[in-house]
XYZ file of C-alpha atoms in Angstrom:
269
model
C 121.534 -229.503 3.672
C 119.956 -227.932 6.768
C 117.037 -230.366 6.538
C 119.250 -233.458 6.229
C 121.107 -232.970 9.520
C 120.779 -230.800 12.580
C 123.051 -227.714 12.835
C 123.600 -225.513 15.823
C 121.906 -222.093 15.864
C 125.274 -220.392 15.233
C 125.972 -222.544 12.168
C 122.433 -222.041 10.872
C 122.817 -218.267 11.192
C 126.169 -218.274 9.403
C 124.782 -220.592 6.727
C 121.855 -218.252 6.147
C 124.133 -215.202 5.865
C 126.373 -217.012 3.363
C 123.337 -218.060 1.294
C 122.155 -214.426 1.217
C 125.594 -213.301 -0.016
C 125.620 -215.969 -2.736
C 122.232 -214.762 -3.979
C 123.476 -211.173 -3.968
C 126.609 -212.216 -5.902
C 124.550 -214.073 -8.489
C 122.246 -211.093 -9.013
C 125.195 -208.695 -9.027
C 127.077 -210.520 -11.790
C 123.884 -210.803 -13.852
C 123.447 -207.051 -13.465
C 127.103 -206.531 -14.407
C 126.490 -208.063 -17.840
C 123.945 -205.342 -18.571
C 126.220 -202.433 -17.599
C 128.095 -200.882 -20.521
C 129.899 -198.018 -18.782
C 133.401 -199.188 -17.677
C 133.356 -196.895 -14.632
C 130.055 -198.304 -13.427
C 131.307 -201.826 -14.100
C 134.368 -201.132 -11.959
C 132.220 -199.795 -9.140
C 129.926 -202.827 -9.362
C 132.966 -205.141 -9.237
C 134.221 -203.382 -6.126
C 130.872 -203.917 -4.418
C 130.863 -207.599 -5.389
C 134.441 -207.927 -4.169
C 133.401 -206.589 -0.780
C 130.644 -209.204 -0.601
C 133.148 -211.946 -1.467
C 135.451 -210.762 1.321
C 132.538 -210.950 3.736
C 131.654 -214.423 2.431
C 135.224 -215.592 2.982
C 135.118 -214.307 6.547
C 131.866 -216.149 7.193
C 133.261 -219.387 5.730
C 136.228 -219.114 8.098
C 133.841 -218.512 10.981
C 131.759 -221.504 9.840
C 134.934 -223.625 9.861
C 135.809 -222.496 13.402
C 132.326 -223.374 14.631
C 132.632 -226.817 13.058
C 135.918 -227.428 14.868
C 134.468 -226.154 18.146
C 131.514 -228.535 17.841
C 133.480 -231.429 16.358
C 133.730 -233.260 19.651
C 129.976 -232.906 20.280
C 128.766 -234.147 16.900
C 128.807 -237.672 15.463
C 131.424 -238.359 12.761
C 128.738 -238.435 10.052
C 127.492 -234.974 11.006
C 131.039 -233.626 11.044
C 131.613 -235.098 7.571
C 128.413 -233.515 6.276
C 129.353 -230.166 7.808
C 132.790 -230.347 6.133
C 131.114 -231.225 2.844
C 128.845 -228.233 3.359
C 131.884 -226.021 3.920
C 133.637 -227.399 0.821
C 130.498 -226.703 -1.225
C 130.519 -223.100 0.017
C 134.198 -222.755 -0.881
C 133.629 -224.109 -4.405
C 130.728 -221.750 -4.978
C 132.786 -218.815 -3.755
C 135.653 -219.931 -6.022
C 133.331 -219.792 -9.021
C 132.470 -216.170 -8.229
C 136.151 -215.379 -7.663
C 137.012 -216.764 -11.110
C 134.131 -214.819 -12.638
C 135.327 -211.647 -10.953
C 138.870 -212.176 -12.293
C 137.482 -212.588 -15.802
C 135.628 -209.275 -15.599
C 138.608 -207.565 -13.977
C 140.940 -208.783 -16.730
C 138.587 -207.601 -19.442
C 138.320 -204.171 -17.858
C 142.037 -203.912 -17.217
C 141.203 -203.037 -13.629
C 144.116 -203.735 -11.311
C 142.870 -201.790 -8.332
C 140.398 -204.313 -6.999
C 142.118 -206.818 -4.725
C 139.828 -209.603 -3.608
C 141.332 -210.778 -0.376
C 142.968 -207.640 0.982
C 142.138 -208.331 4.621
C 144.168 -205.573 6.272
C 146.223 -207.152 9.032
C 145.395 -210.558 7.643
C 146.623 -209.588 4.181
C 149.451 -212.110 4.373
C 147.107 -214.767 2.997
C 147.496 -215.438 -0.753
C 144.747 -213.961 -2.922
C 144.251 -217.085 -5.029
C 141.169 -218.440 -6.703
C 141.093 -221.234 -4.173
C 140.220 -219.893 -0.714
C 140.496 -223.284 0.980
C 142.252 -223.330 4.314
C 145.501 -225.277 4.471
C 144.110 -227.373 7.322
C 141.303 -228.620 5.051
C 143.527 -229.490 2.060
C 145.025 -232.889 1.434
C 148.753 -233.436 0.984
C 148.368 -233.859 -2.781
C 146.381 -230.607 -2.990
C 149.071 -228.831 -1.007
C 151.764 -230.241 -3.314
C 149.821 -229.246 -6.430
C 149.219 -225.772 -5.032
C 152.912 -225.422 -4.218
C 153.913 -226.564 -7.709
C 151.459 -224.147 -9.255
C 152.837 -221.302 -7.159
C 156.405 -222.239 -8.096
C 155.506 -222.385 -11.801
C 153.865 -218.975 -11.593
C 156.904 -217.629 -9.757
C 159.263 -219.063 -12.398
C 157.174 -217.520 -15.145
C 157.188 -214.165 -13.367
C 160.984 -214.374 -12.941
C 161.402 -215.282 -16.618
C 159.252 -212.327 -17.644
C 161.280 -210.075 -15.369
C 164.520 -211.361 -16.932
C 163.180 -210.632 -20.408
C 162.190 -207.130 -19.326
C 165.666 -206.582 -17.861
C 167.352 -207.867 -21.030
C 165.221 -205.607 -23.188
C 165.960 -202.691 -20.883
C 169.707 -203.351 -21.076
C 169.504 -203.649 -24.862
C 167.584 -200.393 -25.141
C 170.066 -198.732 -22.786
C 173.008 -199.951 -24.878
C 171.437 -198.689 -28.081
C 170.667 -195.385 -26.397
C 174.269 -195.067 -25.206
C 175.599 -195.754 -28.715
C 173.186 -193.230 -30.187
C 174.149 -190.624 -27.604
C 177.844 -191.216 -28.255
C 177.322 -190.745 -31.993
C 175.312 -187.598 -31.384
C 178.002 -186.317 -28.995
C 180.718 -186.857 -31.619
C 178.568 -185.163 -34.227
C 177.975 -182.217 -31.908
C 181.742 -181.975 -31.348
C 182.340 -181.834 -35.085
C 179.635 -179.220 -35.484
C 181.197 -177.104 -32.722
C 184.600 -177.326 -34.409
C 183.082 -176.319 -37.741
C 181.298 -173.411 -36.079
C 184.578 -172.251 -34.534
C 186.250 -172.416 -37.963
C 183.371 -170.504 -39.548
C 183.460 -167.892 -36.798
C 187.209 -167.438 -37.242
C 186.738 -167.099 -41.036
C 183.963 -164.559 -40.522
C 186.194 -162.555 -38.184
C 189.073 -162.559 -40.683
C 186.701 -161.598 -43.492
C 185.348 -158.754 -41.375
C 188.865 -157.464 -40.749
C 189.674 -157.737 -44.472
C 186.503 -155.875 -45.386
C 187.413 -153.122 -42.931
C 190.918 -152.811 -44.407
C 189.515 -152.697 -47.931
C 187.044 -150.085 -46.800
C 189.808 -147.972 -45.321
C 191.859 -148.321 -48.513
C 188.886 -147.374 -50.659
C 188.208 -144.373 -48.451
C 191.871 -143.308 -48.705
C 191.845 -143.683 -52.479
C 188.657 -141.656 -52.712
C 190.183 -138.896 -50.602
C 193.293 -138.841 -52.800
C 191.191 -138.752 -55.956
C 189.094 -135.968 -54.457
C 192.174 -133.909 -53.654
C 193.593 -134.484 -57.140
C 190.281 -133.497 -58.655
C 190.232 -130.319 -56.586
C 193.806 -129.499 -57.633
C 193.033 -130.044 -61.316
C 189.901 -127.931 -60.999
C 191.933 -125.180 -59.327
C 194.581 -125.239 -62.040
C 191.921 -125.118 -64.745
C 190.189 -122.236 -62.984
C 193.470 -120.285 -62.733
C 194.207 -120.871 -66.400
C 190.761 -119.686 -67.379
C 191.051 -116.612 -65.199
C 194.512 -115.797 -66.587
C 193.263 -116.085 -70.143
C 190.224 -113.977 -69.482
C 191.947 -111.347 -67.329
C 195.718 -111.431 -67.938
C 196.368 -108.137 -66.103
C 195.073 -109.433 -62.796
C 198.069 -109.075 -60.486
C 196.409 -111.026 -57.687
C 196.931 -114.268 -59.592
C 200.470 -115.429 -59.970
C 201.747 -116.817 -63.228
C 201.626 -120.503 -63.532
C 205.123 -121.984 -63.928
C 205.723 -123.089 -67.548
C 202.905 -120.927 -68.868
C 204.186 -117.625 -70.496
C 201.984 -114.614 -70.162
C 200.239 -113.480 -73.308
C 202.034 -110.789 -75.422
C 200.719 -107.233 -75.185
C 198.306 -106.239 -77.901
C 200.034 -102.881 -78.592
C 203.358 -104.577 -79.290
C 201.678 -106.873 -81.740
C 200.089 -103.921 -83.523
C 203.417 -101.987 -83.665
C 205.205 -104.885 -85.185
C 202.578 -105.186 -87.863
C 202.764 -101.443 -88.672
C 206.571 -101.419 -88.836
C 206.565 -104.351 -91.074
C 204.030 -102.654 -93.347
C 206.155 -99.455 -93.573
C 209.148 -101.444 -94.598
C 207.323 -102.528 -97.671
């Protein structure tokens, strides 16, 4: 194109810089196909994105130079310069689309192509054409496309909201059921605790009664043992005055009296 018509030194310089960037982008994307590491691919994409930002800036500068020199150039030259600019924009668009393909495959959302700082209000679309260079039909088509994308985004947001509400409702129902179940469990635990307390009291009372019965049985056993011991002692040693006679138990008859009675009875015969 530079050999077909005469460009100013400023335009020739900008054109040369843009051509250098396009060569670097072509080589960079070819190199990207050979990289297997996702981290290195992301870094390479970031470098290529920076070059595309610089290319966009140069295309804008090229467009300003064309407008500044529009009054000095013949209409044919101005048309050729605009065609040259449109060719640059199309080539840049092809690299932008290629970059979006790689970014989508990597799942990389951090790389923003046209984040221009203070000039970041411009839409980061595939088409980097300036509004002043677009026809009315192109503007209408671009507006329709933007509206369709916006409607789709709103529809997706509505679906997300509906799903969120549905999940929230199900969660609330589940929580209510779990709360009721916990209430029933607490009531059952209170009943069990009350039963355990009553059982503990009953066990204590039974224990006290058993202990009392054992004491009574022990005392009775001791009394019986004492009575038996006294009886044994009385039988063995009937003349022991230290031991009182047991009521209802007559003392044994003296041996001498028994012998006398036997002798008297024998003399009678």
